[in-house]
PDB file of C-alpha atoms and ligand atoms in Angstrom:
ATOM      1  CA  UNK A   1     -29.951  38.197   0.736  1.00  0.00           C
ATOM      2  CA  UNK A   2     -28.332  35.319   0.002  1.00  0.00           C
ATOM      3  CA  UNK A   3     -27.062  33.887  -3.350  1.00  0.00           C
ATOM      4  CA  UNK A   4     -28.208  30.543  -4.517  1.00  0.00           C
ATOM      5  CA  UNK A   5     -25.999  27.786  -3.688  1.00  0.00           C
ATOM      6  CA  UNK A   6     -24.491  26.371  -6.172  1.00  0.00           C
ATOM      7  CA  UNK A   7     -24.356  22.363  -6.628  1.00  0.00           C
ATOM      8  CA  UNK A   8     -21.066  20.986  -5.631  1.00  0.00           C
ATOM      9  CA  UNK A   9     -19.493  17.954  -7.517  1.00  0.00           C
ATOM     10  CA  UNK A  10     -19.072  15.460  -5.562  1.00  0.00           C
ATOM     11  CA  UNK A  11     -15.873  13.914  -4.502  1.00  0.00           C
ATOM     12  CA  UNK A  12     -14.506  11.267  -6.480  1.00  0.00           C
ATOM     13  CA  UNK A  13     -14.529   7.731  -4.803  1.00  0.00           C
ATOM     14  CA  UNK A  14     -11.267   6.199  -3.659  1.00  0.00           C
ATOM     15  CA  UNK A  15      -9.850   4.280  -6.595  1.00  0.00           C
ATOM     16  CA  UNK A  16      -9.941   0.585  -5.536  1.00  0.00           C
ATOM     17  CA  UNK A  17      -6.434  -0.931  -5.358  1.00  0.00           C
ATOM     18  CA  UNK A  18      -5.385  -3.021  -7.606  1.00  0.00           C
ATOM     19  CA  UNK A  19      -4.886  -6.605  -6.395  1.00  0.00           C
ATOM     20  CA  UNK A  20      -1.272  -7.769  -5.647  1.00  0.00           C
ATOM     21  CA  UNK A  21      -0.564 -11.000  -4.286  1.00  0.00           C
ATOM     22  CA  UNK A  22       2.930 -11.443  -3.410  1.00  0.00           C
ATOM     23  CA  UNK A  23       4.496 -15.687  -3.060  1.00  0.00           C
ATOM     24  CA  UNK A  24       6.946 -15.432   0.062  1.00  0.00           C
ATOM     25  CA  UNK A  25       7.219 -19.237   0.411  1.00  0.00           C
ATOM     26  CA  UNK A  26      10.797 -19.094  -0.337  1.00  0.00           C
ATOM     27  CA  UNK A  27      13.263 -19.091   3.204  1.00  0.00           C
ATOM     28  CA  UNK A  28      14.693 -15.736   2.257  1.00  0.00           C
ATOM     29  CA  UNK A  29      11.309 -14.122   3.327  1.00  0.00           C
ATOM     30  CA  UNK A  30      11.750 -15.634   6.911  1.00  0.00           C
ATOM     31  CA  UNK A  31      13.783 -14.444   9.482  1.00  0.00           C
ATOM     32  CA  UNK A  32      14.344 -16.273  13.103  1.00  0.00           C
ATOM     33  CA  UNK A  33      14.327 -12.702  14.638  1.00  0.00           C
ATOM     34  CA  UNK A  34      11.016 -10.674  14.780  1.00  0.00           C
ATOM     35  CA  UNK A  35      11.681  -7.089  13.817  1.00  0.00           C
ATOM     36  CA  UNK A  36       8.813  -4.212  13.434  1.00  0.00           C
ATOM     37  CA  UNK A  37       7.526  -4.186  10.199  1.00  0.00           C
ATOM     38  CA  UNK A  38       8.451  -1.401   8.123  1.00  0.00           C
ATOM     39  CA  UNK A  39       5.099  -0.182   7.360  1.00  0.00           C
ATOM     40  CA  UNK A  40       3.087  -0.695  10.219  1.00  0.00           C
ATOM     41  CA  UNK A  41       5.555  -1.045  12.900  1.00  0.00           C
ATOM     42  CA  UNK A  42       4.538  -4.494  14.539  1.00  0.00           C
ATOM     43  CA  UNK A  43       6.800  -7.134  15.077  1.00  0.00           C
ATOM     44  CA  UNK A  44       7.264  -9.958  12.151  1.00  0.00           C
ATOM     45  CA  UNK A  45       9.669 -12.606  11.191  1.00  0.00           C
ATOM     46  CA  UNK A  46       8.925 -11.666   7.763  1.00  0.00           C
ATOM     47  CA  UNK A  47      11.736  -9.697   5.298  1.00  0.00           C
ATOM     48  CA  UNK A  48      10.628  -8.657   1.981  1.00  0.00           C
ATOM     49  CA  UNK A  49      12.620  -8.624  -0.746  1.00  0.00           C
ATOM     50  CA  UNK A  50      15.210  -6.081   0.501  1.00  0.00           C
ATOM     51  CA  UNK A  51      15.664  -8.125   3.009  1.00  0.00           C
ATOM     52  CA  UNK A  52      13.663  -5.680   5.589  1.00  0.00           C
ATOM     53  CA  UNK A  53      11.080  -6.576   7.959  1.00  0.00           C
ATOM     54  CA  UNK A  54       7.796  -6.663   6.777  1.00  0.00           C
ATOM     55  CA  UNK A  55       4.302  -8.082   6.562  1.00  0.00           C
ATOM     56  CA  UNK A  56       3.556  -9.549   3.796  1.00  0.00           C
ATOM     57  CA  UNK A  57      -0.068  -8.036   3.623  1.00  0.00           C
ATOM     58  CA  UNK A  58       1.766  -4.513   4.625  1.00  0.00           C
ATOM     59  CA  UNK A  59       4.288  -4.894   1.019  1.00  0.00           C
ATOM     60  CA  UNK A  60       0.819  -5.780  -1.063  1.00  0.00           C
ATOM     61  CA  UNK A  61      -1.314  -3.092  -0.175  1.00  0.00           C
ATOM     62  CA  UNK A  62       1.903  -0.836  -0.443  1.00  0.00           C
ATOM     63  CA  UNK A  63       2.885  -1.933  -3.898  1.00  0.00           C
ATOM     64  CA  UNK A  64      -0.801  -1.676  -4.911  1.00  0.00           C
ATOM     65  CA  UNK A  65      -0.602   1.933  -3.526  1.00  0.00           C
ATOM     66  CA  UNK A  66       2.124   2.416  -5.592  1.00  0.00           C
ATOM     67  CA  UNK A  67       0.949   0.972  -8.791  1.00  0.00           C
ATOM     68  CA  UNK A  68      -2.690   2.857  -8.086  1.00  0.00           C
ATOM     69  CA  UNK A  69      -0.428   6.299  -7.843  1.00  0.00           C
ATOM     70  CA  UNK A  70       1.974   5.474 -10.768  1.00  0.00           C
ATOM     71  CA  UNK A  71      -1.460   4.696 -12.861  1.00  0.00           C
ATOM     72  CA  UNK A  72      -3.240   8.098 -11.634  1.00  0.00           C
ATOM     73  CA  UNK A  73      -0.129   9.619 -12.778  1.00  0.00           C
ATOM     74  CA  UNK A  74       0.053   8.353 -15.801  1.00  0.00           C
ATOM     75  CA  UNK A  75      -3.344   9.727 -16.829  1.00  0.00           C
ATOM     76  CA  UNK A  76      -2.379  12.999 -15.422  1.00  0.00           C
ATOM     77  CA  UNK A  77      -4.565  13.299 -12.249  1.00  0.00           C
ATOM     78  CA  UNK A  78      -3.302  13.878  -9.129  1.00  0.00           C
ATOM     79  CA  UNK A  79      -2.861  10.775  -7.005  1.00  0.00           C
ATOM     80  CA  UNK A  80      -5.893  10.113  -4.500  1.00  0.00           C
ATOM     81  CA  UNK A  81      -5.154  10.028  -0.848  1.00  0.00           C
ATOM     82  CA  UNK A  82      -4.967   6.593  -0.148  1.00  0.00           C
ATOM     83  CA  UNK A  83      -5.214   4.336   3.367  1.00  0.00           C
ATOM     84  CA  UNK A  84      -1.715   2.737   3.710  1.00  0.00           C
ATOM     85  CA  UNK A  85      -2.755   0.139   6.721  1.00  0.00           C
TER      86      UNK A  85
HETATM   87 ZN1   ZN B 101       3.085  -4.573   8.768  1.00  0.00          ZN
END
């Protein structure tokens, strides 16, 4: 015989990320060589602020990640697994 199943919580929904919205207007975020991107690996003239090659939309949803962790932290859970492309 079996026991009763008992009711399992459900998994808590993704956190939504906050919004960042970077301005790389400036020359220093362009480069005349195309170099893969150091999040998603595809070719762009772009450089963030270190100077390294990246999309733009690749260093916002990777600072948001960031903030969204350093946030969970800070209220003591355990940072949610999060898409990073
Ligand atoms: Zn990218």
């Amino acid at each position: 015989m079996s026991s009763p199943r008992r009711a399992q919580p459900e998994p808590a929904a993704p956190a939504a990320l906050p919004e960042v919205h970077l301005d790389w207007r400036g020359p220093q975020h362009w480069s005349d060589r195309a170099r893969e991107c150091r999040h998603c690996g595809v070719t762009t003239p772009l450089r963030d602020d270190e100077g390294k090659p990246a999309h733009k939309v690749c260093a916002e949803r990777a600072l948001a990640a960031q903030q969204a962790d350093l946030a969970d932290r800070y209220r003591g859970a355990a940072p949610a697994a999060r898409a990073q492309r």
